[in-house]
PDB file of C-alpha atoms in Angstrom:
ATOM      1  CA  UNK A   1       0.000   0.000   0.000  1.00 58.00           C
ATOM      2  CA  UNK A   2       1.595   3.645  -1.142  1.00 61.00           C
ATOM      3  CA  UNK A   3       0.216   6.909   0.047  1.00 62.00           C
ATOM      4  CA  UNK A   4       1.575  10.085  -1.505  1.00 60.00           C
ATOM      5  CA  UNK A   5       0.141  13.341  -0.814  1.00 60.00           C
ATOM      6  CA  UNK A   6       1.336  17.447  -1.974  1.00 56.00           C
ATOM      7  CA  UNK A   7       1.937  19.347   0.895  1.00 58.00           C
ATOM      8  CA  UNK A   8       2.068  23.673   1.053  1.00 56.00           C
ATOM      9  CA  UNK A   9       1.457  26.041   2.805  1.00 51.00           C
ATOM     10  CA  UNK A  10      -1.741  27.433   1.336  1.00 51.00           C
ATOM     11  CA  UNK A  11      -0.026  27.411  -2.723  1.00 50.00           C
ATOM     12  CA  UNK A  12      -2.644  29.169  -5.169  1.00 51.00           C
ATOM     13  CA  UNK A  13      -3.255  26.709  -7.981  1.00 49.00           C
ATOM     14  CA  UNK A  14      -3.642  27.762 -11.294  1.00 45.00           C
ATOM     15  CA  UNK A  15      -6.645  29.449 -12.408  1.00 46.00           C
ATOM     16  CA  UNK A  16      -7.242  31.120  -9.011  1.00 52.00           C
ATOM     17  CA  UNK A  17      -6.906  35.029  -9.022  1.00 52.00           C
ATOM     18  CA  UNK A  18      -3.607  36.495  -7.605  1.00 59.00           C
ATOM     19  CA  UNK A  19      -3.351  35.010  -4.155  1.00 65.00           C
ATOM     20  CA  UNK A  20      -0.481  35.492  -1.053  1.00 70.00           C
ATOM     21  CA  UNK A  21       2.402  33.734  -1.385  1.00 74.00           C
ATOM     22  CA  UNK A  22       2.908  30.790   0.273  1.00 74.00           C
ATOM     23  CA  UNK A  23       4.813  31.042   3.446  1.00 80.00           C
ATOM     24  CA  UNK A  24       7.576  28.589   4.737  1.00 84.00           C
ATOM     25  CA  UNK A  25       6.741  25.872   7.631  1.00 83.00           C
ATOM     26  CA  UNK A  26       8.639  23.682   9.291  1.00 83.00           C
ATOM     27  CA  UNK A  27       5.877  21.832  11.071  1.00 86.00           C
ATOM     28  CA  UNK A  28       2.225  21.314   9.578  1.00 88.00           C
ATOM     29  CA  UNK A  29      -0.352  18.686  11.231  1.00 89.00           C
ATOM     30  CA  UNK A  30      -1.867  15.775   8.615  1.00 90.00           C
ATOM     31  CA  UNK A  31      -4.995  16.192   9.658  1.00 93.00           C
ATOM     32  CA  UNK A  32      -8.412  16.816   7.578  1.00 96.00           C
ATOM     33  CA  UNK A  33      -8.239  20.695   8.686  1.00 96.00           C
ATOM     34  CA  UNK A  34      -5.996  21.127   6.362  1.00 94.00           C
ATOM     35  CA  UNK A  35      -7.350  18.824   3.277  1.00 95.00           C
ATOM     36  CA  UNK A  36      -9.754  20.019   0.700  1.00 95.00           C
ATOM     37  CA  UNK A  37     -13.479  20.619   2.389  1.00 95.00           C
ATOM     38  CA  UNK A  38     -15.015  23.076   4.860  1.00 96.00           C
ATOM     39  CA  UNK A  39     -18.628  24.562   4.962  1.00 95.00           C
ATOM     40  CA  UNK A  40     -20.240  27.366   3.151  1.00 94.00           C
ATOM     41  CA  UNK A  41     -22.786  29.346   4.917  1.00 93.00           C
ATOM     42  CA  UNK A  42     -22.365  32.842   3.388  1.00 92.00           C
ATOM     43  CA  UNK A  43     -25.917  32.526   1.708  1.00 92.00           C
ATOM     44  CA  UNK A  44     -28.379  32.263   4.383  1.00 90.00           C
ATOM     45  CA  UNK A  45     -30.951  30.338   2.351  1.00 91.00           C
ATOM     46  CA  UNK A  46     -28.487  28.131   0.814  1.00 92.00           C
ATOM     47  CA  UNK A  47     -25.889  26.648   3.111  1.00 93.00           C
ATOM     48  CA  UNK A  48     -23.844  24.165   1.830  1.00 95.00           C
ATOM     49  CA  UNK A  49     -21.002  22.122   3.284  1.00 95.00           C
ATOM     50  CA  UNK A  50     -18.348  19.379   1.830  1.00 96.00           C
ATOM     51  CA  UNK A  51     -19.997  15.941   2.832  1.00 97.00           C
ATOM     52  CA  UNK A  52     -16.749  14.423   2.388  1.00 97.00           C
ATOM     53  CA  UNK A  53     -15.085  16.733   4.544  1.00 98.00           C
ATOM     54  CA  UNK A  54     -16.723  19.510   6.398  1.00 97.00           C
ATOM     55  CA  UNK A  55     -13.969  20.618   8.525  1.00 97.00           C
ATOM     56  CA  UNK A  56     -11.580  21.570   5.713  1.00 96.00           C
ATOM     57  CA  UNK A  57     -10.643  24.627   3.719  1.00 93.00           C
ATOM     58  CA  UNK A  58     -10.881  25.814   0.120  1.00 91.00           C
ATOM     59  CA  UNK A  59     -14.785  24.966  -0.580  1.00 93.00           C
ATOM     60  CA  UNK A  60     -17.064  26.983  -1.677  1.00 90.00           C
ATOM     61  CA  UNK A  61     -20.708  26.285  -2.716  1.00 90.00           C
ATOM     62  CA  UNK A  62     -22.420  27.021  -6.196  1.00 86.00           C
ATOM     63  CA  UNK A  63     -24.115  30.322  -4.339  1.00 88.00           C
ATOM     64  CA  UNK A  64     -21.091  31.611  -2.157  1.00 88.00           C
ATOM     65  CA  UNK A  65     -21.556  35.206  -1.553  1.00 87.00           C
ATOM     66  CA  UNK A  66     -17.512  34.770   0.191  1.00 83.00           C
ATOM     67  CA  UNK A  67     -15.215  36.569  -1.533  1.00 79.00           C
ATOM     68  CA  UNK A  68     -11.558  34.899  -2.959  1.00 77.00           C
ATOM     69  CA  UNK A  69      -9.695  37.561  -0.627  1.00 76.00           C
ATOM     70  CA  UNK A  70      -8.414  35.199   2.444  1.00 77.00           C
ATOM     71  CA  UNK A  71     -10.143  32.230   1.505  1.00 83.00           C
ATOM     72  CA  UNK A  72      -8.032  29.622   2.574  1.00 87.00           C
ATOM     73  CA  UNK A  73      -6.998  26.971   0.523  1.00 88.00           C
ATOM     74  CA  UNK A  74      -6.388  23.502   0.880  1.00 91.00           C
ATOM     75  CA  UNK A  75      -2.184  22.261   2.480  1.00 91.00           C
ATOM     76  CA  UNK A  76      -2.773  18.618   1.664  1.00 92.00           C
ATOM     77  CA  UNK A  77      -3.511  17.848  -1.681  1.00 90.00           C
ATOM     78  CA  UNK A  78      -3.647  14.451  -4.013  1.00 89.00           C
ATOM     79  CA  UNK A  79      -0.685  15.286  -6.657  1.00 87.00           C
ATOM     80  CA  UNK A  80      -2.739  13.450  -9.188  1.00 86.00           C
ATOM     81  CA  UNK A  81      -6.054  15.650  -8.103  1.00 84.00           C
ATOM     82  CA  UNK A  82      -5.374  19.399  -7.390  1.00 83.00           C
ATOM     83  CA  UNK A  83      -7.440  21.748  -6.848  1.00 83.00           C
ATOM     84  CA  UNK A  84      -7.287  24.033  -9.821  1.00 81.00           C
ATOM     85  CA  UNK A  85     -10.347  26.584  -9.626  1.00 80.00           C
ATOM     86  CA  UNK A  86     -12.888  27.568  -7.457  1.00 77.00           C
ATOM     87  CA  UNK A  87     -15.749  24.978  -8.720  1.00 81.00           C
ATOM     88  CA  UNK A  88     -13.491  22.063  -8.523  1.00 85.00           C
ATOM     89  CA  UNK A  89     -14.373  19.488  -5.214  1.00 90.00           C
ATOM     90  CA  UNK A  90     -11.492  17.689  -5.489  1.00 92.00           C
ATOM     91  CA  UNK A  91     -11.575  14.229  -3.100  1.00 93.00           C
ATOM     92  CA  UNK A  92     -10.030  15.402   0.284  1.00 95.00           C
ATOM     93  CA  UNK A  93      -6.694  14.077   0.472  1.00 93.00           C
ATOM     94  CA  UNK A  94      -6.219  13.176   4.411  1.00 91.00           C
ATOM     95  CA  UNK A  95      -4.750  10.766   6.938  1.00 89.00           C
ATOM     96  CA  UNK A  96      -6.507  10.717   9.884  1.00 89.00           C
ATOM     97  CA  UNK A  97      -9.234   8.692  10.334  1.00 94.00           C
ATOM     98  CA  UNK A  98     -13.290   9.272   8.660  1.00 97.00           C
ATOM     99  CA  UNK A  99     -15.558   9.935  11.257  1.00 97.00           C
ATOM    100  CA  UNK A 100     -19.026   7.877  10.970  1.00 97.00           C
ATOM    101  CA  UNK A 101     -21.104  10.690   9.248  1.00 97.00           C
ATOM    102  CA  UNK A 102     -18.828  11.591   6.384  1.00 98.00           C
ATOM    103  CA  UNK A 103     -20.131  10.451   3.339  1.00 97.00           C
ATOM    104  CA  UNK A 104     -16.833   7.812   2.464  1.00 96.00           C
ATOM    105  CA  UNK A 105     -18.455   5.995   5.871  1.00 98.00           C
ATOM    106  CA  UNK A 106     -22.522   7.379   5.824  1.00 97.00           C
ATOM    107  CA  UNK A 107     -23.406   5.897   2.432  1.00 97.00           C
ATOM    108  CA  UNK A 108     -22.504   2.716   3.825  1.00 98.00           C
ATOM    109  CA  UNK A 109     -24.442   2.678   6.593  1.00 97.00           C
ATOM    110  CA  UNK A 110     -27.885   1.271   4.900  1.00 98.00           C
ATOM    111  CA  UNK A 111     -31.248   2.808   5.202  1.00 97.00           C
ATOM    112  CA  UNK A 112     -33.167   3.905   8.609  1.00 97.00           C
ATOM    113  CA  UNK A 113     -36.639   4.071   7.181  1.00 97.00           C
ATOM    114  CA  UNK A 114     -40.526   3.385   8.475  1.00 97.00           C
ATOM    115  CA  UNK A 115     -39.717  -0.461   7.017  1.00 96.00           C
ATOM    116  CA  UNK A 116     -36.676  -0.351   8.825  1.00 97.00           C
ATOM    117  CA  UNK A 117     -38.103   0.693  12.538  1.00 97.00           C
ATOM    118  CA  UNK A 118     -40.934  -1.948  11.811  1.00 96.00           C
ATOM    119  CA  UNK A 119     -39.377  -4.832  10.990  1.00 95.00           C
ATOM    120  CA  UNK A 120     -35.574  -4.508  12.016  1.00 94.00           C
ATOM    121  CA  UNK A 121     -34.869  -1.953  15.055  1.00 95.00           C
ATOM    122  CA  UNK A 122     -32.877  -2.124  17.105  1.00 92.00           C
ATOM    123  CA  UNK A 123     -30.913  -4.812  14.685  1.00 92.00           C
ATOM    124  CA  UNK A 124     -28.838  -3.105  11.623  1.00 95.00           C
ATOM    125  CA  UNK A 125     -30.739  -2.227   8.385  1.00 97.00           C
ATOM    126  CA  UNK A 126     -29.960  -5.467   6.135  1.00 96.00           C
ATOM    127  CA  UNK A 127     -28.457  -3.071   3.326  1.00 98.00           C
ATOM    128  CA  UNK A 128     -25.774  -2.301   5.866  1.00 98.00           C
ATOM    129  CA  UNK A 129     -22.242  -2.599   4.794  1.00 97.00           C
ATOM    130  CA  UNK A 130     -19.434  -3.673   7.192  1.00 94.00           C
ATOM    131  CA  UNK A 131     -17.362  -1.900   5.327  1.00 95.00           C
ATOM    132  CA  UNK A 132     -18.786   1.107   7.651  1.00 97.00           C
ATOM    133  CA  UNK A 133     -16.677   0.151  10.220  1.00 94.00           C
ATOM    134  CA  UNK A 134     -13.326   1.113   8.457  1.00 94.00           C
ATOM    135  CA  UNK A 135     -12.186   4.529   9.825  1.00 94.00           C
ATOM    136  CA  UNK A 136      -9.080   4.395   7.218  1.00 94.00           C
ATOM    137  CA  UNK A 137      -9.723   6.314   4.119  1.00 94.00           C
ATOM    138  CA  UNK A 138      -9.809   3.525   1.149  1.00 91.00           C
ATOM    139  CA  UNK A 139      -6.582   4.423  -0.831  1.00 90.00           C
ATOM    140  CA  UNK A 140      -5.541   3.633   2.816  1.00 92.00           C
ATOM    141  CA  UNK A 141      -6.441   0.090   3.346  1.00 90.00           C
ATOM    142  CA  UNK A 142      -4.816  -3.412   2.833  1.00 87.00           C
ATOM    143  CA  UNK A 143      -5.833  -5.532   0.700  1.00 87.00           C
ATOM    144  CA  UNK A 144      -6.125  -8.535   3.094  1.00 90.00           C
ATOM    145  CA  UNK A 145      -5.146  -8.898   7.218  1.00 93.00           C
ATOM    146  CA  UNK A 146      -1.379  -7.403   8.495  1.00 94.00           C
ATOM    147  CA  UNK A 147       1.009 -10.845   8.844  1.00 93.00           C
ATOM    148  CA  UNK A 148       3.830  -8.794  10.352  1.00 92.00           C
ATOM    149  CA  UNK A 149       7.246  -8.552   9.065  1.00 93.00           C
ATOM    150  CA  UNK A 150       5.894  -5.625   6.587  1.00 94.00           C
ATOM    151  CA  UNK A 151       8.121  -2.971   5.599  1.00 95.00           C
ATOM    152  CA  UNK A 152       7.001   0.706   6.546  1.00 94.00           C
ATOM    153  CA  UNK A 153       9.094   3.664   5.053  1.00 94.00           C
ATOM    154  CA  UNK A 154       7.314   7.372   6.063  1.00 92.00           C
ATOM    155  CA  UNK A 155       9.088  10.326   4.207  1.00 91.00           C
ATOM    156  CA  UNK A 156       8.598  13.835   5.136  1.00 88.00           C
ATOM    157  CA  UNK A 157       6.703  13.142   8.530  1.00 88.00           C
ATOM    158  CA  UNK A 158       9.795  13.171  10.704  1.00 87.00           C
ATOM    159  CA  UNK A 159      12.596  15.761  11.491  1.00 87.00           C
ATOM    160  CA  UNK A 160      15.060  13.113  10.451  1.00 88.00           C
ATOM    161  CA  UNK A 161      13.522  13.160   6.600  1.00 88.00           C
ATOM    162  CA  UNK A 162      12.866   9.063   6.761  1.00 93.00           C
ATOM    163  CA  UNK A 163      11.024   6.298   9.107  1.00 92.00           C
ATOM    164  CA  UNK A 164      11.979   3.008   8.322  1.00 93.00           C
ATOM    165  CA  UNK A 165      11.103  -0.114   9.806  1.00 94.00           C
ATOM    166  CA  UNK A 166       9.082  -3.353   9.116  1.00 96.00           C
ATOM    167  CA  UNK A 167       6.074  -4.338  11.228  1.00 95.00           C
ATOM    168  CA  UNK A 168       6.467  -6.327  14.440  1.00 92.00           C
ATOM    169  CA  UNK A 169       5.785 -10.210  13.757  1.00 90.00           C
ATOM    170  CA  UNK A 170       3.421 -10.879  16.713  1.00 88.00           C
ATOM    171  CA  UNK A 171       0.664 -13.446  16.977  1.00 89.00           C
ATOM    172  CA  UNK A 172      -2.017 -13.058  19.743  1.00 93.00           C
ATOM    173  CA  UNK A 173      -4.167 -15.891  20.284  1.00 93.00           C
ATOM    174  CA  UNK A 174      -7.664 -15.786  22.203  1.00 94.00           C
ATOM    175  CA  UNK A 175      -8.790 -19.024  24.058  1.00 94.00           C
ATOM    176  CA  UNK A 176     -12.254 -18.908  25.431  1.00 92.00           C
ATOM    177  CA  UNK A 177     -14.076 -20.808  28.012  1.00 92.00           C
ATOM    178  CA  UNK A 178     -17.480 -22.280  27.047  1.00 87.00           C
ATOM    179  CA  UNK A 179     -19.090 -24.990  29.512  1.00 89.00           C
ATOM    180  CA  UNK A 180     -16.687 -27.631  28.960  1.00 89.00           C
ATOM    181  CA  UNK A 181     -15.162 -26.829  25.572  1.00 89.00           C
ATOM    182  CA  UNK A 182     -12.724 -24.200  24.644  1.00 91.00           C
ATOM    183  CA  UNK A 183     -12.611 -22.239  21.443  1.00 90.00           C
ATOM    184  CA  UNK A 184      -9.734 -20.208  19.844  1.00 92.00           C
ATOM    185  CA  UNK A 185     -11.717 -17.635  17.713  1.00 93.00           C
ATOM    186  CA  UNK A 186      -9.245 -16.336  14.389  1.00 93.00           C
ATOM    187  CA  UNK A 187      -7.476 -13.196  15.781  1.00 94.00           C
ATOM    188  CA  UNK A 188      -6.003 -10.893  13.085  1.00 94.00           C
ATOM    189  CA  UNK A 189      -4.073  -7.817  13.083  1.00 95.00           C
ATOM    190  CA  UNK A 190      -6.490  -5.166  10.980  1.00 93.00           C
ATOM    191  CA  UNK A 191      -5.193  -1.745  12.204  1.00 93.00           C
ATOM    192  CA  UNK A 192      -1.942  -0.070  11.663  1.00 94.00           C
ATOM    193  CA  UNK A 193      -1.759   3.307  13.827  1.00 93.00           C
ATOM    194  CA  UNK A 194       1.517   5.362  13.477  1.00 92.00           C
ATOM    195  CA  UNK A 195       2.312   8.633  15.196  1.00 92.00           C
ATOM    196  CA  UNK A 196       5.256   9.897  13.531  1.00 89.00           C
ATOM    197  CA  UNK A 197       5.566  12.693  16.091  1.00 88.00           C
ATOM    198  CA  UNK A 198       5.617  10.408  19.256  1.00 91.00           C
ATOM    199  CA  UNK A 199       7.176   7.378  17.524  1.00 91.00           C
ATOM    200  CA  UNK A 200       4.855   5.034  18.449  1.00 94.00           C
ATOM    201  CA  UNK A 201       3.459   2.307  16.706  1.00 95.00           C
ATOM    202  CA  UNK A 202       0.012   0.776  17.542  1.00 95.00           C
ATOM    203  CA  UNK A 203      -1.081  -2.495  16.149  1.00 95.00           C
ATOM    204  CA  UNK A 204      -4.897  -3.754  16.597  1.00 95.00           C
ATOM    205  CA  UNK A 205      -5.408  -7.528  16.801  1.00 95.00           C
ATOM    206  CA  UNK A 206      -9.303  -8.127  16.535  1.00 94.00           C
ATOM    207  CA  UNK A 207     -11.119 -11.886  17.053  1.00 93.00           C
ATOM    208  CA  UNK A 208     -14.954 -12.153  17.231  1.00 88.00           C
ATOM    209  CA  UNK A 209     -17.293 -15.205  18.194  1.00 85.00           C
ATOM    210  CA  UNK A 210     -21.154 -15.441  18.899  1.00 82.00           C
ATOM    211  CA  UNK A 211     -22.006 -16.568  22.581  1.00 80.00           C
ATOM    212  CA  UNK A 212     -25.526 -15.591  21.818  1.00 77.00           C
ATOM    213  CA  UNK A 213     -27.751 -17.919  24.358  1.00 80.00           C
ATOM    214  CA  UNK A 214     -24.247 -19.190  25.512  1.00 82.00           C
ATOM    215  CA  UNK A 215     -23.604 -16.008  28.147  1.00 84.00           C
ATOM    216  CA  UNK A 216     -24.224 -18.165  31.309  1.00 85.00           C
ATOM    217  CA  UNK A 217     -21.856 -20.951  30.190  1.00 88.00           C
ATOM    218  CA  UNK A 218     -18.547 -18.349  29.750  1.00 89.00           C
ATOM    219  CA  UNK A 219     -16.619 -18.774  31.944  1.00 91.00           C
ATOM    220  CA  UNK A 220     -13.216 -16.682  30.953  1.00 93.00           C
ATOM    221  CA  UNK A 221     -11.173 -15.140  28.219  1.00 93.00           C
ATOM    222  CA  UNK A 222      -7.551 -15.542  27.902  1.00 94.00           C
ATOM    223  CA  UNK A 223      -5.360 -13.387  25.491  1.00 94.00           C
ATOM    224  CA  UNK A 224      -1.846 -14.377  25.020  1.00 93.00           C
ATOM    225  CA  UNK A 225       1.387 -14.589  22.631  1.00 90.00           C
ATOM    226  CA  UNK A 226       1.233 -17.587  20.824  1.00 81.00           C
ATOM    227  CA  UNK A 227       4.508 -19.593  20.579  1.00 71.00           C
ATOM    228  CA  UNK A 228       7.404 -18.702  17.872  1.00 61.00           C
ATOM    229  CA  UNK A 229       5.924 -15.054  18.067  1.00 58.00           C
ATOM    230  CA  UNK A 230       8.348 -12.433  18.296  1.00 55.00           C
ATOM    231  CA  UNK A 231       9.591  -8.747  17.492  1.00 52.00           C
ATOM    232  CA  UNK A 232      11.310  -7.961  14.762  1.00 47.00           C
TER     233      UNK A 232
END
């Protein structure tokens, strides 16, 4: 998985009417404040916001009464995709992770209709799509589970220029207690967290099993290291 993005400090692109220069950083956060989106509400009948991104900068809707003086534009940018005029709506180019009601994540989410309180609540619609649950952006995600042992290479996020490393090779199991049986649900590794700033890596190992009608016989849950797993 590659993830490239532009990064300035408020550059005009082309097309825009004469703007500031951009001025020098040393630090800038990644964070969707500074990607392509934001809300419009300089018409009072017609506000409008980015669904992808309403906390961002350089949007403006179809019947913006803001002037081009000071709007701000957009730091973090998809080199393939920049923003090159004012009616452009570029997809926001970010790293953080979606929150639920953005539209990558909300038009997943199925439909909460009269048929739906009827016949489903408080269960999830059945046009619901797990895929929901993914906070990552999608140009962001792995194809398949992390098996450790990956190589990681970050330019640009760190004073030193470069973070290099590969992926620890761990392998959590989880044993659970049912009556007189045990069972050792899957666990898999589906969450790669990085703070460049902090250096610290998180890595989230996620198993699931159904002990619907089965509550009364658990007895107990028991994460560990399975054997051979290691650091590298």
């Amino acid at each position: 998985m590659s993830r490239s993005s532009a990064n300035a400090s408020g550059t005009p692109p082309s097309g825009f009417l004469p703007c500031r220069p951009p001025r020098p950083f040393e630090r800038m956060e990644l964070t969707w404040e500074r990607a392509f989106g934001g809300t419009d509400d300089s018409h009072p009948e017609y506000p409008e916001r980015c669904e992808a991104n309403p906390v961002g900068r350089g949007f403006r809707s179809t019947r913006s009464r803001r002037g081009l003086d000071g709007l701000p534009l957009p730091n973090l940018e998809d080199p393939r995709a920049p923003l090159r005029s004012t009616r452009e709506r570029p997809p926001p180019c970010g790293f953080g992770p979606l929150p639920p009601h953005w539209t990558p994540r909300a038009r997943l989410a199925g439909t909460y209709d009269g048929a739906w309180q009827r016949e489903r609540l408080p269960l999830l619609p059945e046009d619901f799509d797990e895929h929901h649950h993914l906070v990552a952006p999608a140009d962001q995600r792995l194809s398949g589970y992390v098996q450790g042992g990956e190589p990681v290479k970050v330019v640009g996020a760190t004073p030193e220029g470069v973070l290099e490393f590969p992926l620890p090779s761990l392998r959590p199991e989880v044993i659970v207690k049912l009556g007189a049986a045990r069972e050792t649900p899957p666990c898999r590794c589906d969450t790669v967290h990085m703070d460049c700033e902090r250096k610290l890596l998180t890595l989230v190992w996620r198993a699931r099993w159904v002990i619907h009608g089965r509550v009364p016989s658990l007895h107990w849950v028991k994460i560990q290291l399975a054997r051979g797993a290691h650091v590298a």
